């Protein structure tokens, strides 16, 4: 595995790989890698000849008072973990390389960025779409892989790639869970043992809403209150949102039409840690985790 720390060298590597007819698969990350990332890498290796993993904690996507400063960083540990995987290059640029003085362009989606997490994290998706566009420009992937846990993120990136004709195939990969159901996340390492136990309310709520949906309940408000009911009773867990939303525009659905799908998504603070999780109702067994 080659370690590349400048955009210029990364672009050279990408140009040479593509000239040699290799298909590049990109796994963009902010590091603090876990089994969810490992799954993305393995999936990328199935569909490409040169897997590139990027690690960059992107300041543009953190708001004031969020966890940019304390976000877990362990570049050497991450590199060791990746060395045993089918990774051709690790791209870990410096801040000034991606955002040199005078940088001012951004990518925005006006409507989708105000839904779900966007309602509570203004500017977050502008930061995500901007850095992912830059990574696509630098790494020149044929295909890029994102986890379903960040469902809104991958839906928006998929839309962006289509709207802007970026020529990158976007894949969503099913959420990887701990044996007790907790969705894997770099932020889980913030949880105290008590919070770790309380955090299970999120996956429990999603299982309950999935069971209700599979049992024939398709009314949006009933599904939403099923989601809320599981989380609201849990001490130490502060619900931010619990929605059943359309996969097209992320707005609340009144009724999930027969044969269609919807996103059941939840965000909550567990202690001081903000966690998100989701399931795609009616999406089991479909490509791209049922998202698109
Ligand atoms: O999901 C993440 O880790 C980040 O949002 C991403 C896609 C790497 C952009 O910084």
CSV table of N, CA and C in Angstrom, one decimal, residues 83-169:
chain,number,residue,atom,x,y,z
A,83,UNK,N,-3.1,-1.8,5.9
A,83,UNK,CA,-2.0,-2.6,5.3
A,83,UNK,C,-2.3,-4.0,5.1
A,84,UNK,N,-3.2,-4.6,5.9
A,84,UNK,CA,-3.6,-6.0,5.7
A,84,UNK,C,-4.8,-6.2,4.8
A,85,UNK,N,-5.2,-5.1,4.2
A,85,UNK,CA,-6.4,-5.2,3.3
A,85,UNK,C,-6.0,-4.9,1.8
A,86,UNK,N,-6.9,-5.2,0.9
A,86,UNK,CA,-6.5,-5.0,-0.5
A,86,UNK,C,-6.6,-3.5,-0.9
A,87,UNK,N,-5.7,-2.7,-0.4
A,87,UNK,CA,-5.7,-1.3,-0.7
A,87,UNK,C,-4.4,-0.9,-1.4
A,88,UNK,N,-4.6,-0.2,-2.6
A,88,UNK,CA,-3.4,0.2,-3.4
A,88,UNK,C,-2.8,1.5,-2.8
A,89,UNK,N,-3.7,2.4,-2.4
A,89,UNK,CA,-3.1,3.7,-1.9
A,89,UNK,C,-4.0,4.2,-0.7
A,90,UNK,N,-3.2,4.8,0.2
A,90,UNK,CA,-3.9,5.6,1.3
A,90,UNK,C,-3.6,7.1,1.0
A,91,UNK,N,-4.7,7.8,0.8
A,91,UNK,CA,-4.5,9.3,0.6
A,91,UNK,C,-4.8,10.0,1.8
A,92,UNK,N,-3.8,10.7,2.4
A,92,UNK,CA,-4.1,11.5,3.6
A,92,UNK,C,-3.5,12.9,3.5
A,93,UNK,N,-4.3,13.8,2.8
A,93,UNK,CA,-3.8,15.1,2.5
A,93,UNK,C,-3.8,16.0,3.8
A,94,UNK,N,-3.0,17.0,3.7
A,94,UNK,CA,-3.0,18.1,4.7
A,94,UNK,C,-4.1,19.1,4.4
A,95,UNK,N,-4.5,19.8,5.5
A,95,UNK,CA,-5.6,20.8,5.3
A,95,UNK,C,-5.3,21.8,4.3
A,96,UNK,N,-4.0,22.3,4.3
A,96,UNK,CA,-3.7,23.4,3.3
A,96,UNK,C,-3.6,22.9,1.9
A,97,UNK,N,-3.5,21.6,1.7
A,97,UNK,CA,-3.4,21.0,0.4
A,97,UNK,C,-4.8,21.0,-0.2
A,98,UNK,N,-5.8,20.7,0.6
A,98,UNK,CA,-7.2,20.7,0.1
A,98,UNK,C,-7.8,22.0,0.1
A,99,UNK,N,-7.5,22.8,1.1
A,99,UNK,CA,-8.1,24.2,1.2
A,99,UNK,C,-7.0,25.2,1.3
A,100,UNK,N,-6.3,25.5,0.1
A,100,UNK,CA,-5.3,26.5,0.2
A,100,UNK,C,-5.9,27.9,0.4
A,101,UNK,N,-5.1,28.9,0.7
A,101,UNK,CA,-5.5,30.2,0.9
A,101,UNK,C,-6.3,30.7,-0.4
A,102,UNK,N,-7.4,31.3,-0.2
A,102,UNK,CA,-8.2,31.8,-1.3
A,102,UNK,C,-9.2,30.8,-1.8
A,103,UNK,N,-9.3,29.6,-1.2
A,103,UNK,CA,-10.3,28.6,-1.6
A,103,UNK,C,-11.7,29.2,-1.3
A,104,UNK,N,-12.6,29.1,-2.2
A,104,UNK,CA,-13.9,29.7,-1.9
A,104,UNK,C,-15.1,29.0,-2.6
A,105,UNK,N,-14.9,28.0,-3.4
A,105,UNK,CA,-16.0,27.3,-4.1
A,105,UNK,C,-16.7,26.3,-3.2
A,106,UNK,N,-18.0,26.1,-3.3
A,106,UNK,CA,-18.7,25.1,-2.6
A,106,UNK,C,-19.7,24.5,-3.4
A,107,UNK,N,-20.1,23.2,-3.0
A,107,UNK,CA,-21.2,22.5,-3.7
A,107,UNK,C,-22.4,22.4,-2.7
A,108,UNK,N,-23.6,22.8,-3.2
A,108,UNK,CA,-24.7,22.8,-2.3
A,108,UNK,C,-25.9,22.2,-2.9
A,109,UNK,N,-26.8,21.6,-2.1
A,109,UNK,CA,-28.1,21.1,-2.5
A,109,UNK,C,-29.1,21.9,-1.6
A,110,UNK,N,-29.9,22.8,-2.2
A,110,UNK,CA,-30.6,23.7,-1.3
A,110,UNK,C,-31.7,23.0,-0.5
A,111,UNK,N,-32.4,22.1,-1.1
A,111,UNK,CA,-33.5,21.5,-0.4
A,111,UNK,C,-33.1,20.3,0.5
A,112,UNK,N,-32.4,19.3,-0.1
A,112,UNK,CA,-32.1,18.1,0.7
A,112,UNK,C,-31.2,18.4,1.9
A,113,UNK,N,-30.5,19.5,1.8
A,113,UNK,CA,-29.5,19.8,2.9
A,113,UNK,C,-30.3,20.4,4.1
A,114,UNK,N,-31.6,20.7,3.9
A,114,UNK,CA,-32.4,21.2,5.1
A,114,UNK,C,-33.1,20.1,5.8
A,115,UNK,N,-33.1,18.9,5.2
A,115,UNK,CA,-33.9,17.8,5.8
A,115,UNK,C,-33.1,17.0,6.8
A,116,UNK,N,-33.8,16.2,7.6
A,116,UNK,CA,-33.2,15.3,8.6
A,116,UNK,C,-32.0,15.9,9.3
A,117,UNK,N,-30.8,15.4,9.2
A,117,UNK,CA,-29.7,15.9,9.9
A,117,UNK,C,-29.4,17.4,9.6
A,118,UNK,N,-29.7,17.7,8.3
A,118,UNK,CA,-29.4,19.1,7.8
A,118,UNK,C,-30.1,20.1,8.6
A,119,UNK,N,-31.3,19.8,9.2
A,119,UNK,CA,-32.1,20.8,9.9
A,119,UNK,C,-31.4,21.1,11.2
A,120,UNK,N,-30.5,20.2,11.7
A,120,UNK,CA,-29.8,20.4,13.0
A,120,UNK,C,-28.3,20.8,12.8
A,121,UNK,N,-27.8,20.6,11.6
A,121,UNK,CA,-26.4,20.8,11.3
A,121,UNK,C,-26.3,21.7,10.1
A,122,UNK,N,-26.6,23.0,10.2
A,122,UNK,CA,-26.5,23.9,9.0
A,122,UNK,C,-25.1,23.9,8.5
A,123,UNK,N,-25.0,23.8,7.2
A,123,UNK,CA,-23.6,23.9,6.6
A,123,UNK,C,-22.9,22.5,6.5
A,124,UNK,N,-23.5,21.5,7.2
A,124,UNK,CA,-22.8,20.2,7.3
A,124,UNK,C,-22.7,19.6,5.9
A,125,UNK,N,-23.8,19.5,5.1
A,125,UNK,CA,-23.8,18.9,3.9
A,125,UNK,C,-23.1,19.7,2.8
A,126,UNK,N,-23.1,21.0,2.9
A,126,UNK,CA,-22.3,21.8,2.0
A,126,UNK,C,-20.8,21.4,2.2
A,127,UNK,N,-20.4,21.2,3.4
A,127,UNK,CA,-19.0,20.7,3.6
A,127,UNK,C,-18.7,19.3,3.1
A,128,UNK,N,-19.7,18.4,3.3
A,128,UNK,CA,-19.5,17.1,2.8
A,128,UNK,C,-19.5,17.0,1.3
A,129,UNK,N,-20.4,17.7,0.6
A,129,UNK,CA,-20.5,17.7,-0.9
A,129,UNK,C,-19.2,18.3,-1.5
A,130,UNK,N,-18.8,19.4,-0.8
A,130,UNK,CA,-17.6,20.1,-1.3
A,130,UNK,C,-16.4,19.2,-1.3
A,131,UNK,N,-16.2,18.6,-0.1
A,131,UNK,CA,-14.9,17.7,0.0
A,131,UNK,C,-15.0,16.5,-0.8
A,132,UNK,N,-16.2,15.9,-1.0
A,132,UNK,CA,-16.3,14.7,-1.8
A,132,UNK,C,-16.1,15.1,-3.3
A,133,UNK,N,-16.6,16.2,-3.7
A,133,UNK,CA,-16.3,16.7,-5.1
A,133,UNK,C,-14.8,16.8,-5.3
A,134,UNK,N,-14.1,17.4,-4.3
A,134,UNK,CA,-12.7,17.5,-4.4
A,134,UNK,C,-12.0,16.2,-4.5
A,135,UNK,N,-12.4,15.2,-3.6
A,135,UNK,CA,-11.8,13.9,-3.6
A,135,UNK,C,-12.1,13.2,-4.9
A,136,UNK,N,-13.2,13.4,-5.5
A,136,UNK,CA,-13.5,12.8,-6.8
A,136,UNK,C,-12.6,13.4,-7.9
A,137,UNK,N,-12.4,14.7,-7.8
A,137,UNK,CA,-11.5,15.3,-8.7
A,137,UNK,C,-10.0,14.9,-8.6
A,138,UNK,N,-9.6,14.6,-7.4
A,138,UNK,CA,-8.2,14.3,-7.1
A,138,UNK,C,-8.0,12.8,-7.4
A,139,UNK,N,-8.9,11.9,-6.9
A,139,UNK,CA,-8.6,10.5,-7.0
A,139,UNK,C,-9.2,9.9,-8.3
A,140,UNK,N,-10.0,10.6,-8.9
A,140,UNK,CA,-10.6,10.2,-10.2
A,140,UNK,C,-11.2,8.8,-10.2
A,141,UNK,N,-12.0,8.5,-9.2
A,141,UNK,CA,-12.5,7.1,-9.1
A,141,UNK,C,-13.5,6.8,-10.1
A,142,UNK,N,-13.6,5.5,-10.5
A,142,UNK,CA,-14.7,5.0,-11.3
A,142,UNK,C,-15.9,4.8,-10.5
A,143,UNK,N,-15.6,4.3,-9.2
A,143,UNK,CA,-16.7,4.0,-8.3
A,143,UNK,C,-16.3,4.4,-6.9
A,144,UNK,N,-17.3,4.9,-6.1
A,144,UNK,CA,-17.0,5.3,-4.7
A,144,UNK,C,-18.0,4.7,-3.8
A,145,UNK,N,-17.5,4.3,-2.6
A,145,UNK,CA,-18.3,3.5,-1.6
A,145,UNK,C,-18.6,4.3,-0.3
A,146,UNK,N,-19.8,4.3,0.1
A,146,UNK,CA,-20.2,5.0,1.3
A,146,UNK,C,-21.1,4.1,2.2
A,147,UNK,N,-21.1,4.3,3.5
A,147,UNK,CA,-21.9,3.4,4.4
A,147,UNK,C,-23.4,3.9,4.4
A,148,UNK,N,-24.3,3.0,4.6
A,148,UNK,CA,-25.7,3.3,4.7
A,148,UNK,C,-26.0,4.0,6.0
A,149,UNK,N,-25.2,3.9,7.0
A,149,UNK,CA,-25.5,4.6,8.3
A,149,UNK,C,-25.7,6.1,8.0
A,150,UNK,N,-24.9,6.6,7.1
A,150,UNK,CA,-25.0,8.0,6.8
A,150,UNK,C,-25.9,8.1,5.5
A,151,UNK,N,-27.2,7.6,5.7
A,151,UNK,CA,-28.0,7.5,4.5
A,151,UNK,C,-28.3,8.8,3.8
A,152,UNK,N,-28.5,9.8,4.5
A,152,UNK,CA,-28.8,11.1,3.9
A,152,UNK,C,-27.5,11.6,3.1
A,153,UNK,N,-26.4,11.4,3.7
A,153,UNK,CA,-25.1,11.7,3.0
A,153,UNK,C,-25.0,11.0,1.7
A,154,UNK,N,-25.2,9.7,1.7
A,154,UNK,CA,-24.9,8.9,0.4
A,154,UNK,C,-26.0,9.2,-0.6
A,155,UNK,N,-27.3,9.4,-0.1
A,155,UNK,CA,-28.3,9.8,-1.1
A,155,UNK,C,-27.9,11.2,-1.8
A,156,UNK,N,-27.4,12.1,-1.0
A,156,UNK,CA,-27.1,13.4,-1.5
A,156,UNK,C,-25.9,13.3,-2.5
A,157,UNK,N,-24.9,12.5,-2.1
A,157,UNK,CA,-23.7,12.3,-3.0
A,157,UNK,C,-24.1,11.6,-4.3
A,158,UNK,N,-25.0,10.7,-4.2
A,158,UNK,CA,-25.5,10.0,-5.4
A,158,UNK,C,-26.2,11.0,-6.3
A,159,UNK,N,-27.1,11.8,-5.7
A,159,UNK,CA,-27.8,12.8,-6.5
A,159,UNK,C,-26.8,13.8,-7.1
A,160,UNK,N,-25.8,14.2,-6.3
A,160,UNK,CA,-24.8,15.2,-6.8
A,160,UNK,C,-24.0,14.6,-8.0
A,161,UNK,N,-23.6,13.3,-7.9
A,161,UNK,CA,-22.9,12.7,-9.0
A,161,UNK,C,-23.7,12.7,-10.3
A,162,UNK,N,-25.0,12.4,-10.1
A,162,UNK,CA,-25.9,12.4,-11.3
A,162,UNK,C,-26.1,13.9,-11.8
A,163,UNK,N,-26.5,14.8,-10.9
A,163,UNK,CA,-26.8,16.2,-11.3
A,163,UNK,C,-25.6,16.8,-12.0
A,164,UNK,N,-24.4,16.5,-11.5
A,164,UNK,CA,-23.2,17.2,-12.1
A,164,UNK,C,-22.4,16.4,-13.1
A,165,UNK,N,-23.0,15.2,-13.5
A,165,UNK,CA,-22.3,14.3,-14.4
A,165,UNK,C,-20.9,14.1,-14.1
A,166,UNK,N,-20.7,13.6,-12.8
A,166,UNK,CA,-19.3,13.5,-12.4
A,166,UNK,C,-18.6,12.2,-12.9
A,167,UNK,N,-19.4,11.3,-13.5
A,167,UNK,CA,-18.8,10.1,-14.0
A,167,UNK,C,-18.3,9.1,-13.0
A,168,UNK,N,-18.9,9.2,-11.8
A,168,UNK,CA,-18.5,8.3,-10.7
A,168,UNK,C,-19.7,7.5,-10.3
A,169,UNK,N,-19.6,6.2,-10.2
A,169,UNK,CA,-20.7,5.4,-9.8
A,169,UNK,C,-20.7,5.4,-8.2
